[in-house]
XYZ file of C-alpha atoms in Angstrom:
555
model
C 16.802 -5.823 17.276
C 13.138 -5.575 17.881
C 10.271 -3.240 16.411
C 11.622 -2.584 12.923
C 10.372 -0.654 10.654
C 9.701 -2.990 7.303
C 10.663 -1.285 4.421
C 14.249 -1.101 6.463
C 14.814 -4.506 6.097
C 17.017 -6.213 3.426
C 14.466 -8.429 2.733
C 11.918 -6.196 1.883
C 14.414 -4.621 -0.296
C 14.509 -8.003 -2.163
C 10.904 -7.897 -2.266
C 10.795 -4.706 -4.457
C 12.713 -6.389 -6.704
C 11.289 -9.106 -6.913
C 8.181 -7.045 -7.240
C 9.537 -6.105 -10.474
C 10.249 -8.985 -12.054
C 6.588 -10.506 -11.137
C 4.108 -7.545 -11.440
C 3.228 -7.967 -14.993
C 2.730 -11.731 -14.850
C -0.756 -12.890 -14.940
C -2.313 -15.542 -12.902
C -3.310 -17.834 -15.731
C 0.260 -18.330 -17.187
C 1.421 -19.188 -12.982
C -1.752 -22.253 -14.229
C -0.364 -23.018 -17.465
C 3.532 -23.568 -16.224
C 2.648 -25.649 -13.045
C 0.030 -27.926 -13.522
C 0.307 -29.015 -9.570
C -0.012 -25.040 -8.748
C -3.195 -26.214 -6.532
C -1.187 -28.609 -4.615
C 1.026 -26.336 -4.088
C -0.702 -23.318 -2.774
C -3.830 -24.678 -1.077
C -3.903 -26.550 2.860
C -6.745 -27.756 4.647
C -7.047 -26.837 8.193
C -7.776 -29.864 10.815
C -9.742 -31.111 7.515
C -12.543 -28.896 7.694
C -11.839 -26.065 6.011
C -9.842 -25.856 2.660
C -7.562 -22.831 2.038
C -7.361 -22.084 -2.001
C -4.626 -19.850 -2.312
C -3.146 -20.295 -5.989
C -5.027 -17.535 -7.875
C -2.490 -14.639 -6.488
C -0.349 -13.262 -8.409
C 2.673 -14.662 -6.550
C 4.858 -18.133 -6.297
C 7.138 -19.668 -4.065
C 9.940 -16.678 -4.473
C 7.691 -14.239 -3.068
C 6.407 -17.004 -0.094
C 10.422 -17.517 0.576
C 11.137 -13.677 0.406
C 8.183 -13.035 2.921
C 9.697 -16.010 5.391
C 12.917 -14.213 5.351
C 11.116 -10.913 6.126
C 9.750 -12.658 9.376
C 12.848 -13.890 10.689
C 14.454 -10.471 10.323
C 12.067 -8.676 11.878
C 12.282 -11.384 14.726
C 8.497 -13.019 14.518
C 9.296 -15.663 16.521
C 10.005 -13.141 19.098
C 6.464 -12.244 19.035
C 4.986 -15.804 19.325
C 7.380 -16.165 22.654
C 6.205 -13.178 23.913
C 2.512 -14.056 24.528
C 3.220 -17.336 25.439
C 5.910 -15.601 28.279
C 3.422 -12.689 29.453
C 5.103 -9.912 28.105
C 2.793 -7.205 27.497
C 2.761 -7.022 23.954
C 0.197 -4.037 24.151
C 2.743 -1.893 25.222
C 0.718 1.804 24.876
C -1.895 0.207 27.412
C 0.616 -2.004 29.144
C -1.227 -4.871 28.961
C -1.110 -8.665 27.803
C -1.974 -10.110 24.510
C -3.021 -13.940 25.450
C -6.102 -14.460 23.610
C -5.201 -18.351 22.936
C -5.984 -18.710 27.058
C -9.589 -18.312 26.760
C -9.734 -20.665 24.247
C -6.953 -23.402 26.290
C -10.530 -25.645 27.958
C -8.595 -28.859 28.438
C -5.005 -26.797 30.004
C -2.959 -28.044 26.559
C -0.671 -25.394 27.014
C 0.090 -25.807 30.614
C -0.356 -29.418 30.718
C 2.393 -28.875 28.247
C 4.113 -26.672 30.629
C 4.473 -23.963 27.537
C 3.294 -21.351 30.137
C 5.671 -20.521 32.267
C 4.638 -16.691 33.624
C 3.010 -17.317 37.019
C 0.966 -14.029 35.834
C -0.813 -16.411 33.190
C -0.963 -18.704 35.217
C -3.147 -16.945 37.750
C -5.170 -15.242 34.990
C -5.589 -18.955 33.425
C -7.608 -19.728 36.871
C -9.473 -17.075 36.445
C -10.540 -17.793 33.147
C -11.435 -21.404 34.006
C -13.809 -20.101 36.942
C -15.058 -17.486 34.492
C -15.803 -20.398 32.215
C -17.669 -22.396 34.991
C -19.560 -19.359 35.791
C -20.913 -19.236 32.680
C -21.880 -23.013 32.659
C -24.075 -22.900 35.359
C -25.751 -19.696 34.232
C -26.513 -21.530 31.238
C -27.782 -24.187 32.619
C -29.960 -22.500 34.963
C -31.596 -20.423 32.584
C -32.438 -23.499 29.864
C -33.210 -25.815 32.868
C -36.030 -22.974 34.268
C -34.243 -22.708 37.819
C -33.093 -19.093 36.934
C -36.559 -17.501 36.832
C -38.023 -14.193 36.050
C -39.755 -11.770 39.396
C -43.217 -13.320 37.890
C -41.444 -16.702 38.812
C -41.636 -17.225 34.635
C -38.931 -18.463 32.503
C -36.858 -16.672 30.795
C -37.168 -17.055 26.773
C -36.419 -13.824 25.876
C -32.691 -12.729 26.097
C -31.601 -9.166 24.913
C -27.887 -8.544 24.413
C -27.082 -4.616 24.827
C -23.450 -3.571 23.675
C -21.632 -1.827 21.067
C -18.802 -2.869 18.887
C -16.618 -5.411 20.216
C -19.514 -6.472 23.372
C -21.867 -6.383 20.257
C -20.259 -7.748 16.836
C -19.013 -10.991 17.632
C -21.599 -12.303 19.557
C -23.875 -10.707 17.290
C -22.512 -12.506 14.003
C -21.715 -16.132 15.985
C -25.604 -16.635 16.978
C -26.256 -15.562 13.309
C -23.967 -18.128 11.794
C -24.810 -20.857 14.139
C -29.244 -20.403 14.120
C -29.288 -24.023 13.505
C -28.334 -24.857 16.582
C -30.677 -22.986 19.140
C -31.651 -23.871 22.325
C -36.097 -24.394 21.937
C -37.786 -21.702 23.390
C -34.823 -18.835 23.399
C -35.541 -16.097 21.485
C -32.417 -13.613 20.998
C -32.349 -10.150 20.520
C -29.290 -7.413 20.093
C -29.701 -4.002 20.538
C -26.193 -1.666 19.997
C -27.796 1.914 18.920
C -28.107 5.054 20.492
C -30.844 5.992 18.478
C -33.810 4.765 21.055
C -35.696 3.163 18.171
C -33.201 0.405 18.106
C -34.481 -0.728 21.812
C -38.088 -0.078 21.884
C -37.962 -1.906 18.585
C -37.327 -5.261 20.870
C -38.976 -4.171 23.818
C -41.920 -4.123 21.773
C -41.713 -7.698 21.161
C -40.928 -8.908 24.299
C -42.490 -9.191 28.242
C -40.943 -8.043 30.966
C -42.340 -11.331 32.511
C -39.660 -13.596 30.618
C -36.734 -11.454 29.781
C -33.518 -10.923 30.442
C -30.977 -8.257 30.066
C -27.166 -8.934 29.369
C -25.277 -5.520 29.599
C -21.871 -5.790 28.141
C -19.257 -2.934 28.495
C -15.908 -3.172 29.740
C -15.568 -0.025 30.841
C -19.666 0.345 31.988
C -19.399 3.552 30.790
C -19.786 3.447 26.872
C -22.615 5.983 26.537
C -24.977 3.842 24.236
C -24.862 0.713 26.215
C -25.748 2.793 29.614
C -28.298 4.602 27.693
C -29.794 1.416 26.750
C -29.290 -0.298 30.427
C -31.233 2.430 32.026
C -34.603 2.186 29.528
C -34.703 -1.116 29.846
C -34.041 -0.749 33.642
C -37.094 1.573 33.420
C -38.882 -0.888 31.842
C -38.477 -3.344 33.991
C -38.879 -1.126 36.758
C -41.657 -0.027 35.387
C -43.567 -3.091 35.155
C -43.050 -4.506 38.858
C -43.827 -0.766 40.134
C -40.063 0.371 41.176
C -39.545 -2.889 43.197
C -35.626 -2.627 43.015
C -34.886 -6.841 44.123
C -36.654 -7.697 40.495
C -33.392 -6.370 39.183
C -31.521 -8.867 39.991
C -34.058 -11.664 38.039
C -33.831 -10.075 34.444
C -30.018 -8.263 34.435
C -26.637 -9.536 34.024
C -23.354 -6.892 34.057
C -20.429 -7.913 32.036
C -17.958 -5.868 32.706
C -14.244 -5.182 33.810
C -15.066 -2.522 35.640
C -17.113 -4.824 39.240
C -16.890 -1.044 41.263
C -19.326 0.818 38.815
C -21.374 -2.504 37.803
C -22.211 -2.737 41.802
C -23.423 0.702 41.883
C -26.514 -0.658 40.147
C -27.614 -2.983 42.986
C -27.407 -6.147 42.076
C -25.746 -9.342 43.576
C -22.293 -10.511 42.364
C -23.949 -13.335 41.082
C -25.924 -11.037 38.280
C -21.816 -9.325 37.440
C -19.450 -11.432 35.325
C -16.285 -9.742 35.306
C -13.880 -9.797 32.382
C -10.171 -9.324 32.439
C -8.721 -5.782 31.202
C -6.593 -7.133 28.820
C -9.220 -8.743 26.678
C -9.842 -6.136 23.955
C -13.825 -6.253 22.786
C -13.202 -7.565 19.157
C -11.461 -10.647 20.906
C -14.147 -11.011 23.517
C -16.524 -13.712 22.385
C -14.693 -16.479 24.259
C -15.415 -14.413 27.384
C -18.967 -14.027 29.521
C -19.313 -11.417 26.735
C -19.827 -14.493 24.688
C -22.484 -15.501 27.401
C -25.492 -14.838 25.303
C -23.987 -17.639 22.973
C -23.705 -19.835 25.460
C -27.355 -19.791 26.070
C -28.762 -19.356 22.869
C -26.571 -22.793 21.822
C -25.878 -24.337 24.883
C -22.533 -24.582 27.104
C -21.290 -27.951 25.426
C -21.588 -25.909 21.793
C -20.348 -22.919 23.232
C -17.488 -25.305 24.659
C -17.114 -26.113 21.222
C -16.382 -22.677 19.572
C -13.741 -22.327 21.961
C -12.261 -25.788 20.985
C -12.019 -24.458 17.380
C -10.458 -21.540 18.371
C -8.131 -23.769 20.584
C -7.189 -25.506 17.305
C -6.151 -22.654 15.488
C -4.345 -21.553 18.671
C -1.866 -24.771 18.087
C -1.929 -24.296 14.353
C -0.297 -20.790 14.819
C 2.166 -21.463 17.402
C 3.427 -24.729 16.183
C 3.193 -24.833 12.373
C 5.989 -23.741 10.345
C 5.868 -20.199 8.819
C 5.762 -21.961 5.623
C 2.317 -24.294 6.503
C 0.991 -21.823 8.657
C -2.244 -20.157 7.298
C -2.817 -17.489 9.303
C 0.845 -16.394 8.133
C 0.709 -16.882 4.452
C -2.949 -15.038 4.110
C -1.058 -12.559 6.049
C 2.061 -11.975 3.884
C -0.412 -12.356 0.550
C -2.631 -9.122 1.946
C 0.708 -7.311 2.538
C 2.083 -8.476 -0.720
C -1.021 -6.590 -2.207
C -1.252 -3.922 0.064
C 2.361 -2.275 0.038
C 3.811 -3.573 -3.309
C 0.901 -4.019 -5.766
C -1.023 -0.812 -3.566
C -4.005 -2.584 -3.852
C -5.345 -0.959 -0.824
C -8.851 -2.803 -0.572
C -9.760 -5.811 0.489
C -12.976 -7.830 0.153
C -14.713 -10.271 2.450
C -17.668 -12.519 0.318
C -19.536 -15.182 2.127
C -21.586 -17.148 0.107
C -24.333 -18.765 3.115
C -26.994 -16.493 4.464
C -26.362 -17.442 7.986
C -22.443 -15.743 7.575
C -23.658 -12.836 6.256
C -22.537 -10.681 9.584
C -19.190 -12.047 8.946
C -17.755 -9.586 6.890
C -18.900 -6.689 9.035
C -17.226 -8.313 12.224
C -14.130 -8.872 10.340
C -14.353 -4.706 9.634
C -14.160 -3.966 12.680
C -11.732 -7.137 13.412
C -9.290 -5.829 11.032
C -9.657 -1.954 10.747
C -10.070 -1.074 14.395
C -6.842 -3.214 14.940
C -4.426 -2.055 12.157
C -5.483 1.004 11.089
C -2.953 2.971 12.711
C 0.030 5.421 11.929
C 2.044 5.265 14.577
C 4.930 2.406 15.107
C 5.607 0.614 17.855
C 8.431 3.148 18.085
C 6.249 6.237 18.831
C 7.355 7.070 15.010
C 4.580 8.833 12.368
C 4.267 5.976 9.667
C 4.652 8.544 6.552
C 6.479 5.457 3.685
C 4.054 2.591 3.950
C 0.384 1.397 4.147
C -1.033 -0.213 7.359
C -4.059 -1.629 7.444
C -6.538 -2.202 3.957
C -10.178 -0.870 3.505
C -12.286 -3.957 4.074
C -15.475 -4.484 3.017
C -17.898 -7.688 2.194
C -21.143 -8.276 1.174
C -23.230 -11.641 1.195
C -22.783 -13.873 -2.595
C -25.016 -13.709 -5.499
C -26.460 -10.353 -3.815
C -23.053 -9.216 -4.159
C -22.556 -9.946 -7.496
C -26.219 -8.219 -8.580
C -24.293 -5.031 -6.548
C -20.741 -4.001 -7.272
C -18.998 -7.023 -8.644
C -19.187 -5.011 -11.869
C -16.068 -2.842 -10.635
C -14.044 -6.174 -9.500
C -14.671 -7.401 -13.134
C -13.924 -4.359 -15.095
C -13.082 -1.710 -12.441
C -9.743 0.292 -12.571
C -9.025 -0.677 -9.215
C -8.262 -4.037 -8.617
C -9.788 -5.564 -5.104
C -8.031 -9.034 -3.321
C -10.974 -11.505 -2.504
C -12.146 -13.925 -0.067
C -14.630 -16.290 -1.092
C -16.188 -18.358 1.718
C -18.974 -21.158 1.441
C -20.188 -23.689 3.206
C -20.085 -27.198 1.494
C -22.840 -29.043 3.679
C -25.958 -27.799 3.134
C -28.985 -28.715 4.431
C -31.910 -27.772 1.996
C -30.930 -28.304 -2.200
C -34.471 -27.538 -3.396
C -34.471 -26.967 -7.306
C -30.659 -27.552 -6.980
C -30.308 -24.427 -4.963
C -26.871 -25.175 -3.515
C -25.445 -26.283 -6.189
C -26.562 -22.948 -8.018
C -25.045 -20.834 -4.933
C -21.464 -23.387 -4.952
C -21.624 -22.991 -8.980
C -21.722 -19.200 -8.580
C -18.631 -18.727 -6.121
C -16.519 -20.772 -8.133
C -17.320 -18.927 -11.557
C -16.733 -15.856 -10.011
C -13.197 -16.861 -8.186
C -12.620 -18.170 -11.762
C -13.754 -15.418 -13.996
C -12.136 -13.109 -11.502
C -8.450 -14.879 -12.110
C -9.221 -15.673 -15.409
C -11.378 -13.193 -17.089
C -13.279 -14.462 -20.637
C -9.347 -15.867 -21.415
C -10.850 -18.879 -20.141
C -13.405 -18.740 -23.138
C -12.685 -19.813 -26.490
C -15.266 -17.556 -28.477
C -13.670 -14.601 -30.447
C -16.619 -12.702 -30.593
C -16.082 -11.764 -26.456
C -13.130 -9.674 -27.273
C -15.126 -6.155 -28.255
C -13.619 -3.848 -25.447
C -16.681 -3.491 -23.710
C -17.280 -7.185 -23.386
C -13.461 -7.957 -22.666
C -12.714 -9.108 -18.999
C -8.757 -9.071 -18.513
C -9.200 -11.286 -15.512
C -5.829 -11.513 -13.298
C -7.769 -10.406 -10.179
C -6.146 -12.156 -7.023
C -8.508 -14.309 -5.027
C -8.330 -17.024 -2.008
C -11.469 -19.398 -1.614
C -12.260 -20.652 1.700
C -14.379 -23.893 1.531
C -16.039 -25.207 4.894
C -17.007 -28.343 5.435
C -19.585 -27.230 7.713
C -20.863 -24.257 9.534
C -21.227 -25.679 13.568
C -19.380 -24.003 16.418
C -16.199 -25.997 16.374
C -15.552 -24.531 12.548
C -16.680 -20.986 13.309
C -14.252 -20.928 16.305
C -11.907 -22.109 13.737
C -12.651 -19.273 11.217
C -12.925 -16.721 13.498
C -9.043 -17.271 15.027
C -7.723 -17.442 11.533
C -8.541 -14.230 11.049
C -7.191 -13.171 14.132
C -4.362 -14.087 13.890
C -3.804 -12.893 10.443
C -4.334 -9.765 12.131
C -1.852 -10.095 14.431
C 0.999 -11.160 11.963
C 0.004 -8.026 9.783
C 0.410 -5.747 12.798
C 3.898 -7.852 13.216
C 4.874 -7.296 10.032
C 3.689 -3.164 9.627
C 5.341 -2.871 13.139
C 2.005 -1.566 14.970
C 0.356 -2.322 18.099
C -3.157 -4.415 17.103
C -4.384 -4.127 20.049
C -5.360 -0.531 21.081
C -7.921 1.724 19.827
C -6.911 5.161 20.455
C -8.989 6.463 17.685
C -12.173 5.349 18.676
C -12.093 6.848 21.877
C -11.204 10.552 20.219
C -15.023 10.364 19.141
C -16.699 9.668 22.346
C -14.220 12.506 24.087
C -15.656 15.175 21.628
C -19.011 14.065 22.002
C -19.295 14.263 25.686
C -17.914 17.900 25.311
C -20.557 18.643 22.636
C -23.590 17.344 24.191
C -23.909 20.049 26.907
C -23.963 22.616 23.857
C -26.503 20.646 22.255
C -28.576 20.428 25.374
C -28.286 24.561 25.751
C -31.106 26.321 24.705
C -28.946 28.827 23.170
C -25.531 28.631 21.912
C -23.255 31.611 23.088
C -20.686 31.327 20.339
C -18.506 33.941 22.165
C -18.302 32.227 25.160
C -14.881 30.461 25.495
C -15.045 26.767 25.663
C -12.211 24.145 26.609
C -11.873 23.008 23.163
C -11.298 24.139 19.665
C -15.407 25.146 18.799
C -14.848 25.801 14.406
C -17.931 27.352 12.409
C -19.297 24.271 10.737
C -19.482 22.947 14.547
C -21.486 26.108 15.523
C -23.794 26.133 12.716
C -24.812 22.585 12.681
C -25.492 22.787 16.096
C -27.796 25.720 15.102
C -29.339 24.703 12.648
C -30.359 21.337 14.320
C -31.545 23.033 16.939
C -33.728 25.178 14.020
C -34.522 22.140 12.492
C -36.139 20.644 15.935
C -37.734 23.402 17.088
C -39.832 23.385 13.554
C -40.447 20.054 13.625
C -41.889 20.053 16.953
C -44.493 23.084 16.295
């Protein structure tokens, strides 16, 4: 039986009882009974990153329970079924094969684990997607891909929105340390106009170029976007419509609409359907990371990926990471209804990370309808994430994870090879994620001075946290990260019996907004005229009132 609801299941039954028995325990007692309770619950992933997972409030019972809960609901099931092509993202009828964009060297068909001819032919597709994207690069670093002015480029501008955007966005942030000389990278993502002619006036016409990224090429603030800066450029070479094709590049899965902006199929990189934005960035959507770091690093990110790829499919459930930080979210989420969770990178150059893991996680599993077309009405999908960036954090709202009344799961994740330790500085910034992991658990228990135990200076401690410890941020790693989290995604949308992979409620937003522009644009708002939607009185009035508002401001 397939597509089960959880709380169904026997074992989740035993779970609740289990519950019981553990709820009240506190994490430094699970320290005091097992002095090997490290070994016990931490891995490290193709030794470069270092999973801490023994301050939760759980032990190997609840681990067990969770395995169980996997092999009822048929997991394994799931695993074969994006290997095999089935179309896992049933409400949009499409495939959920991720690990093939990341498969560089053929592993899995060298392997002969793919086995749908489907995959197979997408798999080509990928690879000439891939070699696309190397000679692009190297054309553009190498000066043979020139501007109209016959200039190099320098100057590359990334225009998309949420999944065409994020990623890409938060990769070249992470990985600064390894740009190209003489590329200079700009994102722009906002409707709001003052997001673009903030970069356009920074940059020449005569050495930029344009990446628009939109699967659809109709998402209304990357279009927006596309056509000032295809002004711009216009502009500048006095409407002479062949310098188009020298400073823009269409990503896209929709090659009918791209074409209708006249350029050569050289200039349009097309991208399968089935890749969903927030999964994109081993695509050409990744393509401005290709040239800000190169194609061998950007080669490199996808290895990483790759490796996490193997580690889910092949690891047991019981060594497999992306599994247990799965089942320890759940455990928190629907049991302990600790409905928060909080992402806290500790390294300036991940400070995007948490936001792309918002969308990553949130846009995915925040649904309420099962895979059986059923309301979800008796448990929690996804959490409320959130993150911040370290010692910033802790100056912010690390006040209510100390002494809050709710009580907020952590990730702490660092970087251990640093590269500037003026006056000590990373030791400082390594010192303060581990006190705060440790207070967090711990709370002043950890202290033997009496006088800390007035109620307002009490810390109870017991708050669950994981620390993630990196032995380096370069692209290989980041790929890494980055697929970890996926796929803890994935197994939580398993698990809560969901599809991850559609997005339904975004695309509510955009319909009402293209209905309520025209009413915007009126000069006068007939309320009693009947439109083709539900028009309430807070609608009405704001639309009134802005229009009051402008009119004013305009005099």
């Amino acid at each position: 039986m397939l597509h089960i609801n959880p709380t169904k299941t026997n074992s989740w039954k035993k779970l609740l009882i289990h519950f019981n028995k553990i709820k009240d325990l506190n994490i430094i007692d699970f320290f005091k009974n097992d002095k090997n309770r490290f070994n016990r619950f931490s891995y490290f992933l193709n030794k470069n990153i270092l999973i801490d997972f023994s301050k939760n409030i759980l032990n190997n019972k609840t681990i067990k329970l969770f395995l169980k809960l996997l092999n009822e609901i048929n997991f394994n099931y799931y695993l074969l079924s994006i290997i095999e092509g089935r179309k896992l993202n049933f409400t949009e009828n499409k495939f959920v094969t991720n690990f093939l964009l990341r498969d560089v060297n053929n592993f899995f068909i060298n392997n002969k684990y793919i086995k749908c001819k489907n995959l197979l032919t997408e798999k080509k597709f990928i690879d000439n997607n891939l070699s696309k994207i190397k000679l692009f690069t190297k054309n553009i670093l190498r000066g043979k891909w020139l501007s109209f002015s016959k200039k190099k480029i320098i100057n590359i501008v990334n225009i998309g929105i949420g999944g065409s955007d994020l990623g890409v966005r938060t990769i070249i942030k992470s990985l600064n340390l390894y740009k190209k000389k003489n590329i200079n990278m700009f994102f722009v993502s906002n409707i709001d106009v003052e997001d673009i002619y903030n970069v356009l006036n920074k940059i020449s016409p005569e050495n930029t170029l344009f990446i628009i990224c939109s699967k659809s090429f109709t998402t209304q603030e990357t279009i927006l976007n596309f056509n000032i800066s295809r002004k711009w450029i216009l502009d500048y070479y006095k409407n002479n419509i062949l310098s188009l094709n020298n400073h823009f590049i269409i990503v896209t899965s929709n090659y009918l609409k791209a074409k209708e902006y006249n350029l050569n199929d050289n200039n349009i990189f097309i991208v399968s359907n089935w890749v969903g934005g927030r999964y994109s960035f081993c695509t050409p959507f990744g393509l401005a990371i290709s040239l800000f770091i190169g194609f061998k690093n950007f080669k490199k990110l996808l290895l990483g990926a790759h490796s996490i790829d193997k580690h889910f499919f092949f690891n047991d459930f019981n060594k497999n990471i992306p599994i247990l930080l799965a089942i320890i979210s759940i455990w928190y989420n629907n049991f302990f209804k600790f409905n928060n969770e909080l992402i806290l990178v500790y390294n300036e150059k991940l400070s995007l990370f948490p936001l792309y893991l918002q969308q990553l996680f949130m846009e995915s599993n925040g649904k309420n309808i099962d895979y059986n077309n059923n309301l979800i009405n008796d448990y929690n999908t996804s959490q409320v994430l959130f993150g911040g960036l370290g010692t910033i954090s802790q100056h912010s709202f690390f006040q209510l994870l100390h002494q809050g009344t709710h009580i907020i799961p952590c990730d702490f994740i660092i970087e251990c090879c640093y590269s500037n330790n003026i006056y000590n500085s990373y030791y400082k910034l390594l010192s303060n994620l581990i006190s705060q992991s440790q207070s967090l658990a711990f709370g002043s228990n950890i202290l033997n001075n009496k006088n800390l135990f007035i109620n307002h200076n009490k810390f109870i401690g017991n708050r669950p946290n994981n620390v993630l410890l990196i032995k380096k941020i370069n692209p290989y790693n980041i790929g890494s990260l980055i697929a970890l989290y996926e796929y803890k995604v994935f197994t939580q949308g398993v698990i809560w019996n969901i599809c991850s992979f559609d997005q339904y409620g975004v695309e509510l937003g955009k319909k009402m907004s293209n209905l309520i522009y025209p009413l915007i644009k009126k000069n006068n708002l007939d309320i009693n005229k009947k439109y083709n939607f539900f028009l309430d009185s807070s609608t009405i009035n704001l639309i009134k009132n802005f229009k009051k508002f402008n009119n004013n401001n305009n005099k």
